[in-house]
XYZ file of C-alpha atoms in Angstrom:
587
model
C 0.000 0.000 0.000
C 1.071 3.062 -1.571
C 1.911 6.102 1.665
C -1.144 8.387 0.269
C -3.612 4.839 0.000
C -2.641 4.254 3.521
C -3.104 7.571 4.850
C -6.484 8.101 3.377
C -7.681 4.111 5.101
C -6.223 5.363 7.866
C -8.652 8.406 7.997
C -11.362 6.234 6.630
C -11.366 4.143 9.624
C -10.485 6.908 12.338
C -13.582 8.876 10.867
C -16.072 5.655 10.456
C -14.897 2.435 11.644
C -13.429 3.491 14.938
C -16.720 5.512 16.145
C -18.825 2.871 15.513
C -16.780 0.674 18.034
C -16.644 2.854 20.521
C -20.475 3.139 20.259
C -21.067 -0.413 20.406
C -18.769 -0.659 23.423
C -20.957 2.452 25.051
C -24.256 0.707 24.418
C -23.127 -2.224 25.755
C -21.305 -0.737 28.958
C -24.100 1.591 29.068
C -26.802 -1.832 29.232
C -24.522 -3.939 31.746
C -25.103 -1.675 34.181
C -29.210 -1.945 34.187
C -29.557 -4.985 35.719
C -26.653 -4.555 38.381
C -28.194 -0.672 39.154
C -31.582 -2.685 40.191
C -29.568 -4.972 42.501
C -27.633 -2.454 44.058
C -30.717 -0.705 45.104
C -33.124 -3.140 45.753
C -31.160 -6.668 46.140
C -28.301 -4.907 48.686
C -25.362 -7.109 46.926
C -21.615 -7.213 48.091
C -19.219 -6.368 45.375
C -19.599 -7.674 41.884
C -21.904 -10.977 41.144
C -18.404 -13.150 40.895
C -18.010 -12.123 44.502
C -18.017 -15.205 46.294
C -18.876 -16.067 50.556
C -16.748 -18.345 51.865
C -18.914 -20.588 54.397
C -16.300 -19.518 57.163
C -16.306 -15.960 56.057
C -17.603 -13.770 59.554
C -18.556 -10.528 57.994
C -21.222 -11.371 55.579
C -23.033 -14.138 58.807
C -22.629 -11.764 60.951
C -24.388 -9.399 58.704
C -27.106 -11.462 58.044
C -27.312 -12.379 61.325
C -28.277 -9.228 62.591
C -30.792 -8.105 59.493
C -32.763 -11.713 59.528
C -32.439 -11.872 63.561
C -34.184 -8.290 64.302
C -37.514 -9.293 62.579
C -37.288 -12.921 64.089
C -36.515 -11.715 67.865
C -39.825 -9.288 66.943
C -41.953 -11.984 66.405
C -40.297 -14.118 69.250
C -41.278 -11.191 71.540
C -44.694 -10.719 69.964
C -45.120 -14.711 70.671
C -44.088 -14.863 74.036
C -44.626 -11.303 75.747
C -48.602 -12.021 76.308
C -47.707 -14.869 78.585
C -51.038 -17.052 77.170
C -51.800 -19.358 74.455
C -54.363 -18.180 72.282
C -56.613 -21.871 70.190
C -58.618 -20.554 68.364
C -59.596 -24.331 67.109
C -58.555 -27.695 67.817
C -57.266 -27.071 70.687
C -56.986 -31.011 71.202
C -54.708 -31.609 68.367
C -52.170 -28.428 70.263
C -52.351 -30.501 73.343
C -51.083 -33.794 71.464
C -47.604 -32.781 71.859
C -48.322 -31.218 75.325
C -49.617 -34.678 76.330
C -46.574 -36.682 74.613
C -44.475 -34.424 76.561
C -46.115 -34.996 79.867
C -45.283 -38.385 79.283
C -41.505 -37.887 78.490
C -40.690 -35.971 81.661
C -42.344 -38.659 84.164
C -40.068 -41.347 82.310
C -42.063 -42.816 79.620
C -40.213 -43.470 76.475
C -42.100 -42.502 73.106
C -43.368 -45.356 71.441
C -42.431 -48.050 74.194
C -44.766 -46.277 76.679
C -46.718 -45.092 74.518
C -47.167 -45.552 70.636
C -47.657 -42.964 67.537
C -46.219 -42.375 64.469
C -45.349 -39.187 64.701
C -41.332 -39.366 66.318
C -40.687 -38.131 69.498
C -38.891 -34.828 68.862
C -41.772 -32.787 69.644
C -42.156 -34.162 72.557
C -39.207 -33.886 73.821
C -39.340 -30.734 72.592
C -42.467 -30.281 74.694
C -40.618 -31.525 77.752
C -37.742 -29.091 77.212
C -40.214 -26.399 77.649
C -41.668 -27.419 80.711
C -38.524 -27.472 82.092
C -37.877 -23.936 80.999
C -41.083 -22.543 81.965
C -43.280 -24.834 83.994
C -46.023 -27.323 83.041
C -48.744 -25.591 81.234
C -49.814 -24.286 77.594
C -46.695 -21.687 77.138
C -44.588 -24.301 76.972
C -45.314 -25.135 73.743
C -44.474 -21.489 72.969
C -41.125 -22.198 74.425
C -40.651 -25.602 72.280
C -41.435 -23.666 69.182
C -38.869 -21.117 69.895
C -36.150 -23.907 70.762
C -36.902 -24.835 67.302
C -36.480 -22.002 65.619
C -33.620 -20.820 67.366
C -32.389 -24.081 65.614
C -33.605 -23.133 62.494
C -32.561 -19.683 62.861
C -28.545 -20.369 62.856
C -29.077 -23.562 60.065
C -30.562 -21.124 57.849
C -27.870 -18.290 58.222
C -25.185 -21.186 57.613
C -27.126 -22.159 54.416
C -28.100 -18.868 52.821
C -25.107 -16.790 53.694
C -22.637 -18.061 51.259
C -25.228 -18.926 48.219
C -27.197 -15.482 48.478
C -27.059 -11.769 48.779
C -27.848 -10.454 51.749
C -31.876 -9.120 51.305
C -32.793 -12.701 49.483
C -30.694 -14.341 52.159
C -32.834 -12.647 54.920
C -35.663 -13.443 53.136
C -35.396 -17.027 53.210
C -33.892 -16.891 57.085
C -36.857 -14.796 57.846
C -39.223 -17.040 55.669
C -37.795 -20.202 57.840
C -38.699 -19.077 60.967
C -41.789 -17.553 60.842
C -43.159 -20.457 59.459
C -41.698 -22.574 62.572
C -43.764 -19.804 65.148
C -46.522 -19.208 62.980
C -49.580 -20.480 65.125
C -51.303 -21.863 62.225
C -50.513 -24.269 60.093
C -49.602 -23.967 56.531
C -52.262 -24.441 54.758
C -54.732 -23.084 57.279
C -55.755 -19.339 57.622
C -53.517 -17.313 59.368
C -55.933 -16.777 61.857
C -56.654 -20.229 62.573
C -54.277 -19.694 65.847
C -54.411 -23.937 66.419
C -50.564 -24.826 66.739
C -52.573 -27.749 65.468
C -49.763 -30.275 63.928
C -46.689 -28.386 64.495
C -44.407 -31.212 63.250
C -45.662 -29.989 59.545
C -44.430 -26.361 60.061
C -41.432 -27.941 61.866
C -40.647 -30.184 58.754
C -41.567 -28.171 56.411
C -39.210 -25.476 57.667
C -36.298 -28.008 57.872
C -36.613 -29.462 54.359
C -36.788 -25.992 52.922
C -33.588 -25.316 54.474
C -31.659 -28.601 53.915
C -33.691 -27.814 49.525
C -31.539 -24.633 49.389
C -28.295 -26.455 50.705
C -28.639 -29.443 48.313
C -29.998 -27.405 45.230
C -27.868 -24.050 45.279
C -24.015 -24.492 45.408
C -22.633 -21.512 47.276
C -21.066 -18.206 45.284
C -17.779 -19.525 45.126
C -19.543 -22.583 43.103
C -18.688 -25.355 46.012
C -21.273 -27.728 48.025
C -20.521 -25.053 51.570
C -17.644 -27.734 52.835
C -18.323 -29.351 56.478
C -20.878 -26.681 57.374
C -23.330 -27.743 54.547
C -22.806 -31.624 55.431
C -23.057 -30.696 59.125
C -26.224 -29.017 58.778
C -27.837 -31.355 56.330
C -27.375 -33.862 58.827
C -28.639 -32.375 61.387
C -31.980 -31.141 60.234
C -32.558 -34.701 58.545
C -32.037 -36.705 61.331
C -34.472 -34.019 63.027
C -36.901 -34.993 60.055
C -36.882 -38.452 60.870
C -38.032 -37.823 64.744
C -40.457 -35.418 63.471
C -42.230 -37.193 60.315
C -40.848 -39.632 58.458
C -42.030 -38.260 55.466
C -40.029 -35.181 55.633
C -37.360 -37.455 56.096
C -37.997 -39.576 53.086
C -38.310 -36.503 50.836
C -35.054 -35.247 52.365
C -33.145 -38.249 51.490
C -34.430 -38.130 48.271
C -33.135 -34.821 47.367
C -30.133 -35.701 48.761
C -29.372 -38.515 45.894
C -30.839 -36.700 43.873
C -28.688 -33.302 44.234
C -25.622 -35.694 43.882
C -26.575 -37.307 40.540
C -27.320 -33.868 38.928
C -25.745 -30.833 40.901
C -21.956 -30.442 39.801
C -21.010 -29.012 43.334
C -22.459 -32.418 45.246
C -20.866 -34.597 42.577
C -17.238 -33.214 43.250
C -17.669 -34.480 47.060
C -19.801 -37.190 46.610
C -18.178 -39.720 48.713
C -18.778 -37.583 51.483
C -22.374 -36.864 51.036
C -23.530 -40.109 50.224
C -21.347 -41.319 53.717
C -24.014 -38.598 55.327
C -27.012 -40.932 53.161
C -25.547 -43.785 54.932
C -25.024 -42.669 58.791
C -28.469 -41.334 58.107
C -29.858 -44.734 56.853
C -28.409 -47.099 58.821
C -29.609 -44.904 62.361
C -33.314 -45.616 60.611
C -32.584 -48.966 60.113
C -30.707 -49.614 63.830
C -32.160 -51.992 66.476
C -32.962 -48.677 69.115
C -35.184 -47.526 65.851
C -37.370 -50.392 65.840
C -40.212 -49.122 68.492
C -40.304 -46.358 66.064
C -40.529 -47.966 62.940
C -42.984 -50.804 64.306
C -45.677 -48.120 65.234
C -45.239 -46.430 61.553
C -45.317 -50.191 60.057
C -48.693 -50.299 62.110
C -50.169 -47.043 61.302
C -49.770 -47.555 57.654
C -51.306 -50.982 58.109
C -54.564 -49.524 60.190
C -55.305 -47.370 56.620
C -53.566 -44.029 58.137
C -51.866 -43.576 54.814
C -54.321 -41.543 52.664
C -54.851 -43.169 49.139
C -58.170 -41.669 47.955
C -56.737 -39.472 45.240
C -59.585 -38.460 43.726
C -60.117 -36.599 46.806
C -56.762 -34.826 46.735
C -57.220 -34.201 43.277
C -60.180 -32.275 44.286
C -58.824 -30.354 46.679
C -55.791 -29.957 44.408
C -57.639 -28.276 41.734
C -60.042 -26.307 44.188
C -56.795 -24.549 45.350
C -55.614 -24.331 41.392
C -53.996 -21.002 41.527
C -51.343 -21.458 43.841
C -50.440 -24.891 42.756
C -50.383 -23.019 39.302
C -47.990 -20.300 39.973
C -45.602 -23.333 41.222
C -45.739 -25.174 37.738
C -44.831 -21.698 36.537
C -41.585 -21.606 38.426
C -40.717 -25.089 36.851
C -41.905 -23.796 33.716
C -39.654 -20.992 34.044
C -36.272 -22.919 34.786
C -36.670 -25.133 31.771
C -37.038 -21.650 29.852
C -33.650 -20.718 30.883
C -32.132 -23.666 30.741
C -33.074 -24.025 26.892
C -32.184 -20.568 26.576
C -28.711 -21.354 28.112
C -29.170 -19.496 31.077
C -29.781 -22.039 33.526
C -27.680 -25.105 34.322
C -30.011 -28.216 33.547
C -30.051 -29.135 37.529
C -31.681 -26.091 37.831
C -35.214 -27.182 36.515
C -34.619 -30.832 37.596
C -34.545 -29.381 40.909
C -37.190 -27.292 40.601
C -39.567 -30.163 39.622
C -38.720 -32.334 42.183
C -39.135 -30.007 44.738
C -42.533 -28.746 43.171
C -43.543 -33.008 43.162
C -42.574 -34.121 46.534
C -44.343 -30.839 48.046
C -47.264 -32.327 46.372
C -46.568 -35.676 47.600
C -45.983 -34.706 51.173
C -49.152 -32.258 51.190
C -51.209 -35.573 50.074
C -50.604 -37.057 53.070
C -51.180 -34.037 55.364
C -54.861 -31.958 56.530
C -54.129 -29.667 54.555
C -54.717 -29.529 50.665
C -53.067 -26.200 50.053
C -50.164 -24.188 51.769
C -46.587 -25.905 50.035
C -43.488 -23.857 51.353
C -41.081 -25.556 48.716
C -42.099 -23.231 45.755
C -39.756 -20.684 47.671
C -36.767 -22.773 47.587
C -37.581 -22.402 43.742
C -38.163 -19.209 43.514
C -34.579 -18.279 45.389
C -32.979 -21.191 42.871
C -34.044 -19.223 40.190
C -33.267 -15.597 41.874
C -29.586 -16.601 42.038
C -29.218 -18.329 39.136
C -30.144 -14.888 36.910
C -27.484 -12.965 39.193
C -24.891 -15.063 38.841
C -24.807 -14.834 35.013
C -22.899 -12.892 33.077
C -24.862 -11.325 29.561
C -22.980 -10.609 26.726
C -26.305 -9.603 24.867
C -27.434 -6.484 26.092
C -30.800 -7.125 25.092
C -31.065 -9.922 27.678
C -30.528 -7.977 30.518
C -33.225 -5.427 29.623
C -35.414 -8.562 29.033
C -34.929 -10.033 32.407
C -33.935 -6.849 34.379
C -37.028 -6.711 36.306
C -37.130 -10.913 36.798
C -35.127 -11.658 39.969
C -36.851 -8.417 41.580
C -40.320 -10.816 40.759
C -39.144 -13.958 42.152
C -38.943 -12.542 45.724
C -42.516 -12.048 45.822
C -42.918 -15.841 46.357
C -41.243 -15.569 49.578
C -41.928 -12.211 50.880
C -45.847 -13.585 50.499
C -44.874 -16.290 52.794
C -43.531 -13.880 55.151
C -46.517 -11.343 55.105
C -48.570 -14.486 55.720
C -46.866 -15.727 58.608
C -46.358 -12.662 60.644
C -49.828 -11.539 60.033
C -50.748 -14.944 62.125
C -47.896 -14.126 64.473
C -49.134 -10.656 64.882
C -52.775 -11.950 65.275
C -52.344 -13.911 67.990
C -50.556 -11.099 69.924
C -53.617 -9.143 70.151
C -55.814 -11.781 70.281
C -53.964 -12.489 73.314
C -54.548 -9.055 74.678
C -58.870 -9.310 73.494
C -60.685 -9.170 76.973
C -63.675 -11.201 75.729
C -62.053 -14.051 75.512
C -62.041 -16.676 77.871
C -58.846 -17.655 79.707
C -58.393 -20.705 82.005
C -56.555 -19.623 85.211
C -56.941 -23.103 87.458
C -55.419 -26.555 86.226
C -52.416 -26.870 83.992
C -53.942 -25.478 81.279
C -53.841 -21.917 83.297
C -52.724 -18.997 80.472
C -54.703 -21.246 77.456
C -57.353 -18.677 76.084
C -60.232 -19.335 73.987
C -63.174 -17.730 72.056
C -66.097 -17.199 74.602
C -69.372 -18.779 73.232
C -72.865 -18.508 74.771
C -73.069 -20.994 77.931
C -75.179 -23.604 78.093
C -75.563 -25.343 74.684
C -73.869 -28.482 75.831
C -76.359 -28.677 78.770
C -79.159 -28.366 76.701
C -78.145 -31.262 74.399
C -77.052 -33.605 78.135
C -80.553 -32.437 79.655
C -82.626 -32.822 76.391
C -84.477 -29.441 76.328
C -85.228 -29.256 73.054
C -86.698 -26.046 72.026
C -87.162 -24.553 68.179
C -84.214 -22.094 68.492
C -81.614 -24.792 69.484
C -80.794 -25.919 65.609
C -79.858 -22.354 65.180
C -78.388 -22.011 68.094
C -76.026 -25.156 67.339
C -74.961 -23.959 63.791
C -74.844 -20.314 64.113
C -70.957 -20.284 64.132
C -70.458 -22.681 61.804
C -67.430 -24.720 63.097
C -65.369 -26.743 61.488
C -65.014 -29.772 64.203
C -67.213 -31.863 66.670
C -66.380 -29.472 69.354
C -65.476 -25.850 69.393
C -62.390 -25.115 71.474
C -64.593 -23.490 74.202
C -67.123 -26.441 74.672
C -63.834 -28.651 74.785
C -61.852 -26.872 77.152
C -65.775 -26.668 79.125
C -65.519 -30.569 78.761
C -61.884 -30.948 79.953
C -62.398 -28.880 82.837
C -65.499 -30.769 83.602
C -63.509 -33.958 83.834
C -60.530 -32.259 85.982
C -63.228 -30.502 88.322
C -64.808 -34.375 88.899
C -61.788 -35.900 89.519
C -60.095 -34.239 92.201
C -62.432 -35.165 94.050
C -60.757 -39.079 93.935
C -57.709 -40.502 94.431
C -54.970 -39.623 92.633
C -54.641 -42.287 90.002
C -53.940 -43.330 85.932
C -56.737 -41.969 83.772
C -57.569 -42.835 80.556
C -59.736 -40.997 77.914
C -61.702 -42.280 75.189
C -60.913 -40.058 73.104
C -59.017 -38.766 70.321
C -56.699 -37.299 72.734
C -56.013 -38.148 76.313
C -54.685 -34.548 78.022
C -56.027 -35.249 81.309
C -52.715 -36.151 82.944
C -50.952 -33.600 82.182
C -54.366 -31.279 83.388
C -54.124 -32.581 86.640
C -50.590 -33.431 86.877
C -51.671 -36.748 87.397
C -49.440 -39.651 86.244
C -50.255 -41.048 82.976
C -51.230 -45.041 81.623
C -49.024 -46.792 79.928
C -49.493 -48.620 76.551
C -51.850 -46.705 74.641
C -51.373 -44.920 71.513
C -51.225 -40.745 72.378
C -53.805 -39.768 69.034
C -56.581 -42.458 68.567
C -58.953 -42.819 66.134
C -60.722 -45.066 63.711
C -57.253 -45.159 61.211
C -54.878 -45.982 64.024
C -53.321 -49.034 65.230
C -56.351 -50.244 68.389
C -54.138 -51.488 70.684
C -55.704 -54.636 73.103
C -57.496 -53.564 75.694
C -55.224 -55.159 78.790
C -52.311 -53.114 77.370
C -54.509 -49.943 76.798
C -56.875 -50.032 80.188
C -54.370 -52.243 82.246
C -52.926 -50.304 84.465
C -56.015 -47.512 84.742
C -57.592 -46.536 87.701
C -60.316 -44.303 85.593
C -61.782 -44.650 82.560
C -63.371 -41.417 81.354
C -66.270 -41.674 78.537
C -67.355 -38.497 76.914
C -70.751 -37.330 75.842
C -69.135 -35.217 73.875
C -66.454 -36.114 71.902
C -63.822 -35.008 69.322
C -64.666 -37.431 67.125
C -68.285 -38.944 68.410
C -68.172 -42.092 66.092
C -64.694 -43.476 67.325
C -65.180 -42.686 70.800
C -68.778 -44.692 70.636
C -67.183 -47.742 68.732
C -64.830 -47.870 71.529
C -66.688 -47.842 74.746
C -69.216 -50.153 73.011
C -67.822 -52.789 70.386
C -63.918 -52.222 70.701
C -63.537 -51.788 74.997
C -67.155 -52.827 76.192
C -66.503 -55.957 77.205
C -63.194 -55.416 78.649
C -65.069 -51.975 80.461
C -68.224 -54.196 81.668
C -65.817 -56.770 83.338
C -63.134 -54.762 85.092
C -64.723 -51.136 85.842
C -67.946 -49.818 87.523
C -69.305 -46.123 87.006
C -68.741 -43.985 89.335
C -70.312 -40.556 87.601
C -72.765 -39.717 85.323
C -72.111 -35.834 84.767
C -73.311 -33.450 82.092
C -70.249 -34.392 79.861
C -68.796 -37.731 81.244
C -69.447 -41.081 82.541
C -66.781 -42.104 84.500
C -66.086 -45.518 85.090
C -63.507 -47.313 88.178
C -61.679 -49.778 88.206
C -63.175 -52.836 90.245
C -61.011 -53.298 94.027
């Protein structure tokens, strides 16, 4: 090239080609920046999106720490402060645990003593709490909080190093409240039951041990010993809680090591965490446990009528809808190259077993797992790196929508934690101040409705009178707590002695600080495991027969076809009240 043809290509490209380069680079340094403003402001991130947490790393816990632990010590306070338990319904099913833990701290050992297939965590959970504050309602308050005090420092461990810090208190947040909440997922927030608190218990600890498994941490690693430590922890709490949790934690676990690259590079050591985990289900001291859930699925407790879940499953469409969304949405990416393909994998298993689980739960709506998805996802679109500009102004707004999913579950919860604060505080309530279930408080009802049913006096306004409220059980929580304290109020004036109730629930006991029979399952009903009547009634003194019970048709069956003969041979009565016959054992 000639010096004049160079020099004018030389001020051919300084005048056109060169501009145009620059320009690109501008739009594109100008459109990088979109996505990362919208964190900055509304995500609070550390440093750029390659910034990774180490799991030992102080600064960014200790940060979270204090942002998730303000709001979680708030509804702690708001809990506990009152000093009462506010049921609001099925108040029986709240004293379950109550009852199992009664048992625990005279001696008994959970399902040698006594039998259920529920494991005995929450009991001795229950039994920690008497210790800490005494025997009587709050100390189920105080179990929950030992709980989620637990929860509280496995969920900083496992969101600290795989998100930034307002998602990360999210989920920590998220975790917790769903532990204290006094209703149960699923249920409205106003319910105020405690009513099955292994469920929000499990639920809480398989969400955590999801976002372990299913979301390597920012430097791209499993979280080293922490992870394992805390996996291991909160599924051998699954297994004394509800098996089920268990099984769909063990699950995920193989599962995240077939198809997450982080689990894969230490598999040896996970799947040594599968084994400890197995073989302690499998060992000889398990085998009360696993003989009353071998006889509890062979009574019919495991629910099989799917048509009726499916029912309920498309009555409550919309949120089970938004969850196929989320799966729908990590296959998206992944075809779009966005998204690892472990990502949607994960996300439909954890969509599935929270289906699975639900089907064998009260509820039939109320799955915490989408969550776990919707973080997945979150983290996934910050920790990629967009050479197009155009797909950051596509999904600049995306990650920003993915924390409504949790922040729902949070507005949910602490409205029910806040609830039962002032419901608490509501002076036209009724609250029991004799009895160990002193500081319980229910609705007030009008008086006398049970007495009219025992005495017969039928009159035309008693069918309205009867259905006016509407409930959803046998027995409101105020003619039950009447009932109770009918039964405590009749026998104190006999000899201390074992009672036992015909009932769903047995909580006498633990009302009267009374010690309790052996042999007996702690729920009953026409789907567990009848145990014979010597080992159930064998070493009563009592037997107490309500008029009115939690579940009439069971409690009839019983004292009739099941007990009668046993009851006709061995006991006389001794009362015929309003709500009870009560029956003594012959001397």
């Amino acid at each position: 090239m000639t010096g004049s043809a160079k020099a004018a290509f030389d001020g051919f490209r300084h005048k056109h080609v060169k501009p145009l380069a620059v320009h690109h680079r501008l739009v594109t340094s100008a459109s990088r920046p979109m996505l990362r403003k919208v964190q900055d402001m509304t995500l609070w991130t550390h440093g750029s999106k390659q910034s990774a947490w180490p799991s030992w790393s102080v600064s960014p816990l200790a940060r979270l720490g204090l942002t998730s632990g303000l709001p979680v010590a708030f509804a702690l306070w708001l809990l506990l402060s009152p000093g009462r338990v506010v049921s609001r319904e099925m108040t029986w099913d709240m004293l379950f645990p109550l009852t199992g833990g009664w048992r625990v701290l005279q001696g008994q050992i959970p399902h040698v003593d006594f039998h259920d297939p529920a494991g005995s965590l929450n009991f001795l959970l229950a039994a920690a709490g008497f210790h800490l504050v005494g025997v009587r309602p709050y100390a189920f308050l105080a179990a929950s909080s030992i709980f989620a005090l637990a929860i509280f420092i496995c969920a900083c461990l496992a969101a600290a190093p795989r998100l930034p810090l307002l998602a990360a208190t999210m989920f920590v947040v998220f975790a917790c409240l769903l532990v204290l909440m006094p209703a149960n997922a699923g249920d409205l927030p106003s319910a105020y039951s405690f009513a099955m608190s292994y469920n929000r218990y499990g639920w809480s600890a398989l969400s955590v041990v999801a976002l372990i498994l299913f979301l390597p941490t920012r430097a791209g690693d499993d979280g080293g010993i922490v992870a394992k430590a805390v996996v291991a922890v909160l599924l051998l709490a699954m297994f004394h809680l509800k098996v089920t949790y268990f099984a769909a934690g063990m699950a995920a676990l193989g599962l995240a090591i077939l198809i997450c690259p982080a689990m894969r590079a230490r598999w040896q050591a996970w799947m040594a965490i599968g084994a400890l985990l197995t073989v302690n289900a499998l060992a000889p001291y398990s085998f009360p446990y696993l003989a009353d859930l071998f006889a509890n699925v062979g009574s019919g407790a495991v629910k099989s009528n799917f048509v009726l879940f499916l029912n309920y499953f498309l009555s409550n469409g919309t949120e089970h809808a938004v969850a196929v969304a989320l799966v729908g949405l990590a296959v998206w990416l992944w075809l779009r190259g966005i998204a690892p393909v472990h990502v949607p994998l994960a996300a439909a298993f954890l969509v599935v077993s929270g289906w699975l689980l639900l089907s064998q739960n009260i509820q039939f709506n109320g799955v915490p797992l989408p969550v776990v998805v919707a973080l997945l996802l979150y983290q996934t679109l910050l920790s990629r790196e967009f050479e197009n500009p155009r797909t950051y102004q596509a999904l600049g707004g995306l990650p920003v929508l993915l924390l409504i999913m949790p922040a729902i579950w949070i507005i949910m919860s602490g409205a029910s934690v806040v609830g039962h604060y002032f419901k608490a505080h509501d002076p036209s309530w009724t609250v029991v101040d004799r009895t160990n279930l002193r500081g319980l408080e229910v609705p007030t009802e009008k008086p006398g409705l049970l007495a009219a049913f025992a005495k017969g006096d039928i009159v035309p306004q008693l069918l309205s009178w009867a259905r006016v409220d509407r409930p959803r059980h046998e027995l409101s929580s105020y003619e039950y707590i009447q009932t109770v304290l009918e039964a405590a109020t009749i026998l104190s004036k006999y000899p201390r002695g074992r009672v036992v109730l015909l009932d769903e629930v047995n909580p006498i006991p633990f009302i009267l600080g009374w010690p309790s029979p052996h042999g007996g399952n702690l729920w009953s009903g026409p789907h567990e495991p009848q145990q014979p009547a010597e080992q159930l009634l064998g070493d009563a003194d009592y037997v107490l027969v309500p008029k009115f019970s939690t579940m009439g048709a069971w409690t009839q069956e019983a004292a009739s076809k099941i007990y009668g003969s046993y009851l006709t041979s061995h006991f006389h009565e001794l009362q015929d009240s309003q709500s009870w016959l009560l029956l003594g054992r012959e001397r």
